[in-house]
């Protein structure tokens, strides 16, 4: 049940619910026996669905089955309401949050439920065989993913119900109506708990308009209005002053025995009105009362559906004064009112399908007159006069409707039924006009699903078709579809497809046009033309509150190379998405932010964002976003030097990226693997992995990442003697670096030239690279340049000059927790004779014994353990023991470090 009437669930007494409680008792018996089953409860808002569910869960939890007095009081009864937001799998998350003892167990159950075994295995794992009754409220408000998974679990259990001997048997499909009892429902109640199959019972409530799933063996009970005796008993409990008989009769007549309306009315009446001393309001159940009871149902409907319901109620010429008012109105009058109020009517089919409206020929009516009164009460005040003017010339029962004031030109005539008579196999002209919008939104949904977890170019095609279909009737949605199509093509690395998606937005204005023109110029390598347009997008949309516009502004900032602005704008988009609880959008926003942080060189923050994005993507089933986050985490792990994490995250990313065509995620993952190999000294293997990523064409890497990979490839190629390929890549990189779209490019270009130069020329280029690194702020790349510079100096037999760059690189790597790179720098520093294990305290040398000092000096001069033993008349084993003690007291780990330490102590002064 929805809205304000959830308060009814707290009352202990239920009136006129004997049949419903009997059905619950039968299911409780089966659940106590471990046989399970499904019971559906349907009804209108305020009729007590939640109250029955609450009673069922409470009774089962406290006393077990009413017919099983020997049952232990260890039964479990859960009441799970509909989640507030209908994101994918939000209902399943709410279910497992109630069933699981810990949040981690709930997450594991959700992963299991989304697998091949489905919800059945997840629930069985959580319940561990205990008798359980699960009460699910408002199934019609649950998301489609969760409803489909629950239906599959119920159908599977219904088709394989155990017989009285515990053997699974197949039952025919179909539900039992009206509370008919299965004769074999309680045949296993006396079996020991260890022998019970342990299936839970499910009591599921849904709105009367909701189409229930077809579950074999399920029982359906329809909640009804109260009888006169039940209504009197309820009023006697609600009213502080006993109401007069005439007042009771009036209340029952005006509310038609509706328990929710009776409760709301009784709370509003004064003592004088209840006793009959003051007149009752007319009508008793006015707009405020029905809006209170039906407000939850109306509030959960889409905005277009809610507006259309209000128009149907307003277009009724009777006004719907009584509880049994017809509320029957001509379709033509509704269309005229819709034109006058500029309301889309494509939601009409959905309202008819859901049963909120009924159609008889060319007439529409409400199945529930109280819903009509609630819809009328929720309509804006300005609509009343507008609808009266639009429908004033329409005689009751007429199908051809001429538009009234504000509805269009006088010659615009709608002939709904006439057109249907002449073309019974197709829709009317109005229906055909709406068909592109309906098809466009359908394609948009398909495209979003494929973009989240399917082949990315399939998503591109669907989104592009959606944009074309929605272009004239829904321009905002068409704009979103074009942007998403461009994102899909970008993720797939298809430049022509990106240009096609952007070309559809050239007729737009403002920021949308600037974005299309600027990105088109950037993709065709006309950056001078791209900068002004994209800068305007960042300035305009970057200050908005709409996450959709902020994502566009952040993408524009990344294309401009302004990673700081991109991270700031995407962080703002993340804050807005969280504030608006945009659960399905959150993974995409975190994906964009993680990539922006990665481009800015903020690796720890990128890792933190990517982990959060990975959790959000897994919870919402967005596998493609999860693959991108795995790729980001793999690249961060390659910086840290965690080889196991690189292999795990890169493997997970490629597992999805390759079959789904995610070229961007695949390129990031391969790059991460190559950087890890380069950090381990496997230059030839890293170069072979990077060669395809720096190529042009369909077999190459992602077009937006190709140049970013070049510096790493040049380093690996030079180290593996592939200098010709490295030089060609560096020459192309030089052309790109001067474009100004990557602040770190000039410094990395200088490093590439230093690696390729000969003689003493590298010294100049390394110095130039270090100087330019100071301006771009990427400490990790600066440390890599210093490491390469120090290594070159050591190989040129200049160990004293090499120690400074190597020490700076070591400190930076240690600060960034880049363990693998720090070990590489440490080994190079040891090779120069410098101490790399930290600063040795001045008193450490004095703590050595005279014998240890003599051994340390001989070893520092290059003597072996046997040579030291012969010179000092000791055994080699004793020398080894003393040498280990020296290493421990000085805090060093090698003979190379020892020579540097001894040189410091023996230095004059």
PDB file of C-alpha atoms in Angstrom, residues 707-897:
ATOM      1  CA  UNK A 707      49.345   9.399 -27.940  1.00  0.00           C
ATOM      2  CA  UNK A 708      49.222   9.000 -24.157  1.00  0.00           C
ATOM      3  CA  UNK A 709      50.769   5.537 -24.529  1.00  0.00           C
ATOM      4  CA  UNK A 710      53.667   6.691 -26.766  1.00  0.00           C
ATOM      5  CA  UNK A 711      56.134   7.766 -23.985  1.00  0.00           C
ATOM      6  CA  UNK A 712      55.815   4.367 -22.315  1.00  0.00           C
ATOM      7  CA  UNK A 713      56.284   2.636 -25.671  1.00  0.00           C
ATOM      8  CA  UNK A 714      59.389   4.698 -26.510  1.00  0.00           C
ATOM      9  CA  UNK A 715      60.994   3.749 -23.198  1.00  0.00           C
ATOM     10  CA  UNK A 716      60.244   0.037 -23.702  1.00  0.00           C
ATOM     11  CA  UNK A 717      61.256   0.086 -27.375  1.00  0.00           C
ATOM     12  CA  UNK A 718      64.624   1.781 -26.684  1.00  0.00           C
ATOM     13  CA  UNK A 719      65.377  -0.696 -23.905  1.00  0.00           C
ATOM     14  CA  UNK A 720      64.564  -3.633 -26.226  1.00  0.00           C
ATOM     15  CA  UNK A 721      66.552  -2.264 -29.194  1.00  0.00           C
ATOM     16  CA  UNK A 722      63.542  -1.237 -31.337  1.00  0.00           C
ATOM     17  CA  UNK A 723      64.842   2.266 -31.868  1.00  0.00           C
ATOM     18  CA  UNK A 724      63.418   2.774 -35.376  1.00  0.00           C
ATOM     19  CA  UNK A 725      59.832   2.180 -34.190  1.00  0.00           C
ATOM     20  CA  UNK A 726      60.480   4.311 -31.115  1.00  0.00           C
ATOM     21  CA  UNK A 727      61.794   7.194 -33.233  1.00  0.00           C
ATOM     22  CA  UNK A 728      58.768   7.088 -35.588  1.00  0.00           C
ATOM     23  CA  UNK A 729      56.381   7.141 -32.639  1.00  0.00           C
ATOM     24  CA  UNK A 730      58.311   9.998 -30.993  1.00  0.00           C
ATOM     25  CA  UNK A 731      58.171  12.078 -34.175  1.00  0.00           C
ATOM     26  CA  UNK A 732      54.379  11.731 -34.301  1.00  0.00           C
ATOM     27  CA  UNK A 733      54.194  12.487 -30.588  1.00  0.00           C
ATOM     28  CA  UNK A 734      56.149  15.720 -31.151  1.00  0.00           C
ATOM     29  CA  UNK A 735      53.472  16.960 -33.565  1.00  0.00           C
ATOM     30  CA  UNK A 736      50.748  16.127 -31.052  1.00  0.00           C
ATOM     31  CA  UNK A 737      52.562  17.608 -28.026  1.00  0.00           C
ATOM     32  CA  UNK A 738      52.527  21.128 -29.451  1.00  0.00           C
ATOM     33  CA  UNK A 739      48.693  21.069 -29.680  1.00  0.00           C
ATOM     34  CA  UNK A 740      48.442  21.876 -25.955  1.00  0.00           C
ATOM     35  CA  UNK A 741      45.841  19.235 -25.021  1.00  0.00           C
ATOM     36  CA  UNK A 742      48.114  17.459 -22.509  1.00  0.00           C
ATOM     37  CA  UNK A 743      50.115  19.530 -20.042  1.00  0.00           C
ATOM     38  CA  UNK A 744      52.566  16.675 -19.400  1.00  0.00           C
ATOM     39  CA  UNK A 745      53.302  16.090 -23.101  1.00  0.00           C
ATOM     40  CA  UNK A 746      56.230  18.573 -23.491  1.00  0.00           C
ATOM     41  CA  UNK A 747      58.086  17.051 -20.550  1.00  0.00           C
ATOM     42  CA  UNK A 748      57.503  13.497 -21.739  1.00  0.00           C
ATOM     43  CA  UNK A 749      58.541  14.453 -25.270  1.00  0.00           C
ATOM     44  CA  UNK A 750      61.837  15.753 -23.886  1.00  0.00           C
ATOM     45  CA  UNK A 751      62.309  12.440 -22.052  1.00  0.00           C
ATOM     46  CA  UNK A 752      61.647  10.511 -25.267  1.00  0.00           C
ATOM     47  CA  UNK A 753      64.251  12.597 -27.096  1.00  0.00           C
ATOM     48  CA  UNK A 754      66.733  11.985 -24.292  1.00  0.00           C
ATOM     49  CA  UNK A 755      66.226   8.225 -24.541  1.00  0.00           C
ATOM     50  CA  UNK A 756      66.737   8.344 -28.318  1.00  0.00           C
ATOM     51  CA  UNK A 757      69.729  10.733 -28.321  1.00  0.00           C
ATOM     52  CA  UNK A 758      73.386   9.682 -28.387  1.00  0.00           C
ATOM     53  CA  UNK A 759      76.606  10.896 -26.846  1.00  0.00           C
ATOM     54  CA  UNK A 760      76.208  13.692 -24.309  1.00  0.00           C
ATOM     55  CA  UNK A 761      73.018  15.070 -25.880  1.00  0.00           C
ATOM     56  CA  UNK A 762      70.703  13.123 -23.520  1.00  0.00           C
ATOM     57  CA  UNK A 763      71.969  15.218 -20.588  1.00  0.00           C
ATOM     58  CA  UNK A 764      70.408  18.326 -22.123  1.00  0.00           C
ATOM     59  CA  UNK A 765      67.094  16.654 -22.888  1.00  0.00           C
ATOM     60  CA  UNK A 766      66.845  15.056 -19.440  1.00  0.00           C
ATOM     61  CA  UNK A 767      67.450  18.440 -17.850  1.00  0.00           C
ATOM     62  CA  UNK A 768      64.828  20.006 -20.115  1.00  0.00           C
ATOM     63  CA  UNK A 769      62.349  17.254 -19.225  1.00  0.00           C
ATOM     64  CA  UNK A 770      62.844  17.779 -15.474  1.00  0.00           C
ATOM     65  CA  UNK A 771      62.368  21.517 -15.889  1.00  0.00           C
ATOM     66  CA  UNK A 772      59.127  21.070 -17.824  1.00  0.00           C
ATOM     67  CA  UNK A 773      57.851  18.494 -15.350  1.00  0.00           C
ATOM     68  CA  UNK A 774      57.989  21.162 -12.657  1.00  0.00           C
ATOM     69  CA  UNK A 775      55.279  23.088 -14.548  1.00  0.00           C
ATOM     70  CA  UNK A 776      52.775  20.257 -15.124  1.00  0.00           C
ATOM     71  CA  UNK A 777      52.550  18.824 -11.600  1.00  0.00           C
ATOM     72  CA  UNK A 778      52.613  15.062 -12.363  1.00  0.00           C
ATOM     73  CA  UNK A 779      55.051  13.850  -9.706  1.00  0.00           C
ATOM     74  CA  UNK A 780      55.029  10.225 -10.824  1.00  0.00           C
ATOM     75  CA  UNK A 781      56.089  11.013 -14.396  1.00  0.00           C
ATOM     76  CA  UNK A 782      58.730  13.413 -13.040  1.00  0.00           C
ATOM     77  CA  UNK A 783      60.111  10.591 -10.894  1.00  0.00           C
ATOM     78  CA  UNK A 784      60.226   8.302 -13.931  1.00  0.00           C
ATOM     79  CA  UNK A 785      62.227  10.931 -15.802  1.00  0.00           C
ATOM     80  CA  UNK A 786      64.630  11.296 -12.872  1.00  0.00           C
ATOM     81  CA  UNK A 787      65.043   7.507 -12.721  1.00  0.00           C
ATOM     82  CA  UNK A 788      65.844   7.348 -16.430  1.00  0.00           C
ATOM     83  CA  UNK A 789      68.274  10.290 -16.045  1.00  0.00           C
ATOM     84  CA  UNK A 790      70.038   8.712 -13.066  1.00  0.00           C
ATOM     85  CA  UNK A 791      70.310   5.376 -14.860  1.00  0.00           C
ATOM     86  CA  UNK A 792      71.882   7.081 -17.886  1.00  0.00           C
ATOM     87  CA  UNK A 793      74.396   8.905 -15.657  1.00  0.00           C
ATOM     88  CA  UNK A 794      75.370   5.697 -13.858  1.00  0.00           C
ATOM     89  CA  UNK A 795      75.934   3.895 -17.139  1.00  0.00           C
ATOM     90  CA  UNK A 796      78.130   6.827 -18.242  1.00  0.00           C
ATOM     91  CA  UNK A 797      80.272   6.060 -15.146  1.00  0.00           C
ATOM     92  CA  UNK A 798      79.176   9.186 -13.305  1.00  0.00           C
ATOM     93  CA  UNK A 799      77.860   7.633 -10.046  1.00  0.00           C
ATOM     94  CA  UNK A 800      78.255  10.808  -8.026  1.00  0.00           C
ATOM     95  CA  UNK A 801      76.072  12.791 -10.452  1.00  0.00           C
ATOM     96  CA  UNK A 802      73.551   9.932 -10.669  1.00  0.00           C
ATOM     97  CA  UNK A 803      72.830   9.716  -6.934  1.00  0.00           C
ATOM     98  CA  UNK A 804      70.934  13.031  -6.765  1.00  0.00           C
ATOM     99  CA  UNK A 805      68.299  12.235  -9.443  1.00  0.00           C
ATOM    100  CA  UNK A 806      67.999   8.668  -8.192  1.00  0.00           C
ATOM    101  CA  UNK A 807      67.443   9.750  -4.585  1.00  0.00           C
ATOM    102  CA  UNK A 808      64.767  12.252  -5.687  1.00  0.00           C
ATOM    103  CA  UNK A 809      63.075   9.556  -7.765  1.00  0.00           C
ATOM    104  CA  UNK A 810      63.220   7.097  -4.853  1.00  0.00           C
ATOM    105  CA  UNK A 811      61.635   9.558  -2.427  1.00  0.00           C
ATOM    106  CA  UNK A 812      58.810  10.348  -4.892  1.00  0.00           C
ATOM    107  CA  UNK A 813      58.103   6.680  -5.577  1.00  0.00           C
ATOM    108  CA  UNK A 814      58.030   5.891  -1.856  1.00  0.00           C
ATOM    109  CA  UNK A 815      55.684   8.828  -1.214  1.00  0.00           C
ATOM    110  CA  UNK A 816      53.347   7.534  -3.940  1.00  0.00           C
ATOM    111  CA  UNK A 817      53.561   3.958  -2.544  1.00  0.00           C
ATOM    112  CA  UNK A 818      54.900   2.848  -5.954  1.00  0.00           C
ATOM    113  CA  UNK A 819      56.696  -0.166  -4.497  1.00  0.00           C
ATOM    114  CA  UNK A 820      57.929  -1.690  -7.753  1.00  0.00           C
ATOM    115  CA  UNK A 821      59.285   1.581  -9.121  1.00  0.00           C
ATOM    116  CA  UNK A 822      60.838   2.437  -5.759  1.00  0.00           C
ATOM    117  CA  UNK A 823      62.700  -0.895  -5.727  1.00  0.00           C
ATOM    118  CA  UNK A 824      63.974  -0.183  -9.246  1.00  0.00           C
ATOM    119  CA  UNK A 825      65.269   3.242  -8.157  1.00  0.00           C
ATOM    120  CA  UNK A 826      66.758   1.711  -5.010  1.00  0.00           C
ATOM    121  CA  UNK A 827      68.697  -0.884  -6.991  1.00  0.00           C
ATOM    122  CA  UNK A 828      70.063   1.787  -9.335  1.00  0.00           C
ATOM    123  CA  UNK A 829      71.098   3.861  -6.333  1.00  0.00           C
ATOM    124  CA  UNK A 830      72.898   0.888  -4.804  1.00  0.00           C
ATOM    125  CA  UNK A 831      74.769   0.359  -8.044  1.00  0.00           C
ATOM    126  CA  UNK A 832      76.187   3.883  -7.721  1.00  0.00           C
ATOM    127  CA  UNK A 833      77.509   3.078  -4.230  1.00  0.00           C
ATOM    128  CA  UNK A 834      74.957   5.329  -2.547  1.00  0.00           C
ATOM    129  CA  UNK A 835      72.893   4.354   0.495  1.00  0.00           C
ATOM    130  CA  UNK A 836      69.328   3.586  -0.548  1.00  0.00           C
ATOM    131  CA  UNK A 837      67.896   2.069   2.584  1.00  0.00           C
ATOM    132  CA  UNK A 838      67.437   5.340   4.388  1.00  0.00           C
ATOM    133  CA  UNK A 839      69.730   7.724   6.304  1.00  0.00           C
ATOM    134  CA  UNK A 840      72.217   6.008   8.613  1.00  0.00           C
ATOM    135  CA  UNK A 841      72.379   7.728  12.007  1.00  0.00           C
ATOM    136  CA  UNK A 842      75.708   9.314  12.968  1.00  0.00           C
ATOM    137  CA  UNK A 843      76.110   7.063  16.041  1.00  0.00           C
ATOM    138  CA  UNK A 844      75.533   3.819  14.161  1.00  0.00           C
ATOM    139  CA  UNK A 845      79.218   3.404  13.246  1.00  0.00           C
ATOM    140  CA  UNK A 846      80.239   3.871  16.866  1.00  0.00           C
ATOM    141  CA  UNK A 847      77.970   1.028  17.949  1.00  0.00           C
ATOM    142  CA  UNK A 848      80.025  -1.449  15.905  1.00  0.00           C
ATOM    143  CA  UNK A 849      82.741  -3.393  17.667  1.00  0.00           C
ATOM    144  CA  UNK A 850      86.380  -2.845  16.512  1.00  0.00           C
ATOM    145  CA  UNK A 851      86.281  -6.266  14.846  1.00  0.00           C
ATOM    146  CA  UNK A 852      83.062  -5.402  12.998  1.00  0.00           C
ATOM    147  CA  UNK A 853      84.529  -2.064  11.870  1.00  0.00           C
ATOM    148  CA  UNK A 854      87.620  -3.833  10.461  1.00  0.00           C
ATOM    149  CA  UNK A 855      85.454  -6.358   8.629  1.00  0.00           C
ATOM    150  CA  UNK A 856      83.191  -3.586   7.299  1.00  0.00           C
ATOM    151  CA  UNK A 857      86.138  -1.611   5.895  1.00  0.00           C
ATOM    152  CA  UNK A 858      87.638  -4.662   4.181  1.00  0.00           C
ATOM    153  CA  UNK A 859      84.290  -5.637   2.646  1.00  0.00           C
ATOM    154  CA  UNK A 860      83.708  -2.018   1.504  1.00  0.00           C
ATOM    155  CA  UNK A 861      87.063  -2.200  -0.297  1.00  0.00           C
ATOM    156  CA  UNK A 862      85.794  -5.197  -2.275  1.00  0.00           C
ATOM    157  CA  UNK A 863      87.176  -8.145  -0.315  1.00  0.00           C
ATOM    158  CA  UNK A 864      85.231 -11.397  -0.217  1.00  0.00           C
ATOM    159  CA  UNK A 865      84.345 -13.185   3.020  1.00  0.00           C
ATOM    160  CA  UNK A 866      87.178 -15.720   2.545  1.00  0.00           C
ATOM    161  CA  UNK A 867      89.720 -12.963   1.835  1.00  0.00           C
ATOM    162  CA  UNK A 868      88.628 -11.141   4.995  1.00  0.00           C
ATOM    163  CA  UNK A 869      88.836 -14.413   6.973  1.00  0.00           C
ATOM    164  CA  UNK A 870      92.395 -15.102   5.753  1.00  0.00           C
ATOM    165  CA  UNK A 871      93.539 -11.572   6.561  1.00  0.00           C
ATOM    166  CA  UNK A 872      92.040 -11.511  10.073  1.00  0.00           C
ATOM    167  CA  UNK A 873      92.689 -15.202  10.886  1.00  0.00           C
ATOM    168  CA  UNK A 874      88.986 -15.997  11.219  1.00  0.00           C
ATOM    169  CA  UNK A 875      86.718 -18.585   9.685  1.00  0.00           C
ATOM    170  CA  UNK A 876      84.479 -17.505   6.760  1.00  0.00           C
ATOM    171  CA  UNK A 877      81.477 -18.443   8.880  1.00  0.00           C
ATOM    172  CA  UNK A 878      82.536 -16.021  11.616  1.00  0.00           C
ATOM    173  CA  UNK A 879      83.056 -13.258   9.052  1.00  0.00           C
ATOM    174  CA  UNK A 880      79.572 -13.894   7.657  1.00  0.00           C
ATOM    175  CA  UNK A 881      78.090 -13.684  11.176  1.00  0.00           C
ATOM    176  CA  UNK A 882      79.846 -10.349  11.882  1.00  0.00           C
ATOM    177  CA  UNK A 883      78.816  -8.972   8.466  1.00  0.00           C
ATOM    178  CA  UNK A 884      75.145  -9.733   9.140  1.00  0.00           C
ATOM    179  CA  UNK A 885      75.368  -7.887  12.439  1.00  0.00           C
ATOM    180  CA  UNK A 886      76.928  -4.901  10.651  1.00  0.00           C
ATOM    181  CA  UNK A 887      74.069  -4.802   8.126  1.00  0.00           C
ATOM    182  CA  UNK A 888      71.493  -4.993  10.907  1.00  0.00           C
ATOM    183  CA  UNK A 889      73.023  -2.211  13.025  1.00  0.00           C
ATOM    184  CA  UNK A 890      73.582   0.120  10.059  1.00  0.00           C
ATOM    185  CA  UNK A 891      70.133  -0.573   8.547  1.00  0.00           C
ATOM    186  CA  UNK A 892      71.474  -1.592   5.128  1.00  0.00           C
ATOM    187  CA  UNK A 893      71.033  -4.692   2.991  1.00  0.00           C
ATOM    188  CA  UNK A 894      73.977  -4.991   0.561  1.00  0.00           C
ATOM    189  CA  UNK A 895      77.732  -4.617   0.168  1.00  0.00           C
ATOM    190  CA  UNK A 896      77.158  -1.776  -2.297  1.00  0.00           C
ATOM    191  CA  UNK A 897      75.342   0.223   0.369  1.00  0.00           C
TER     192      UNK A 897
END
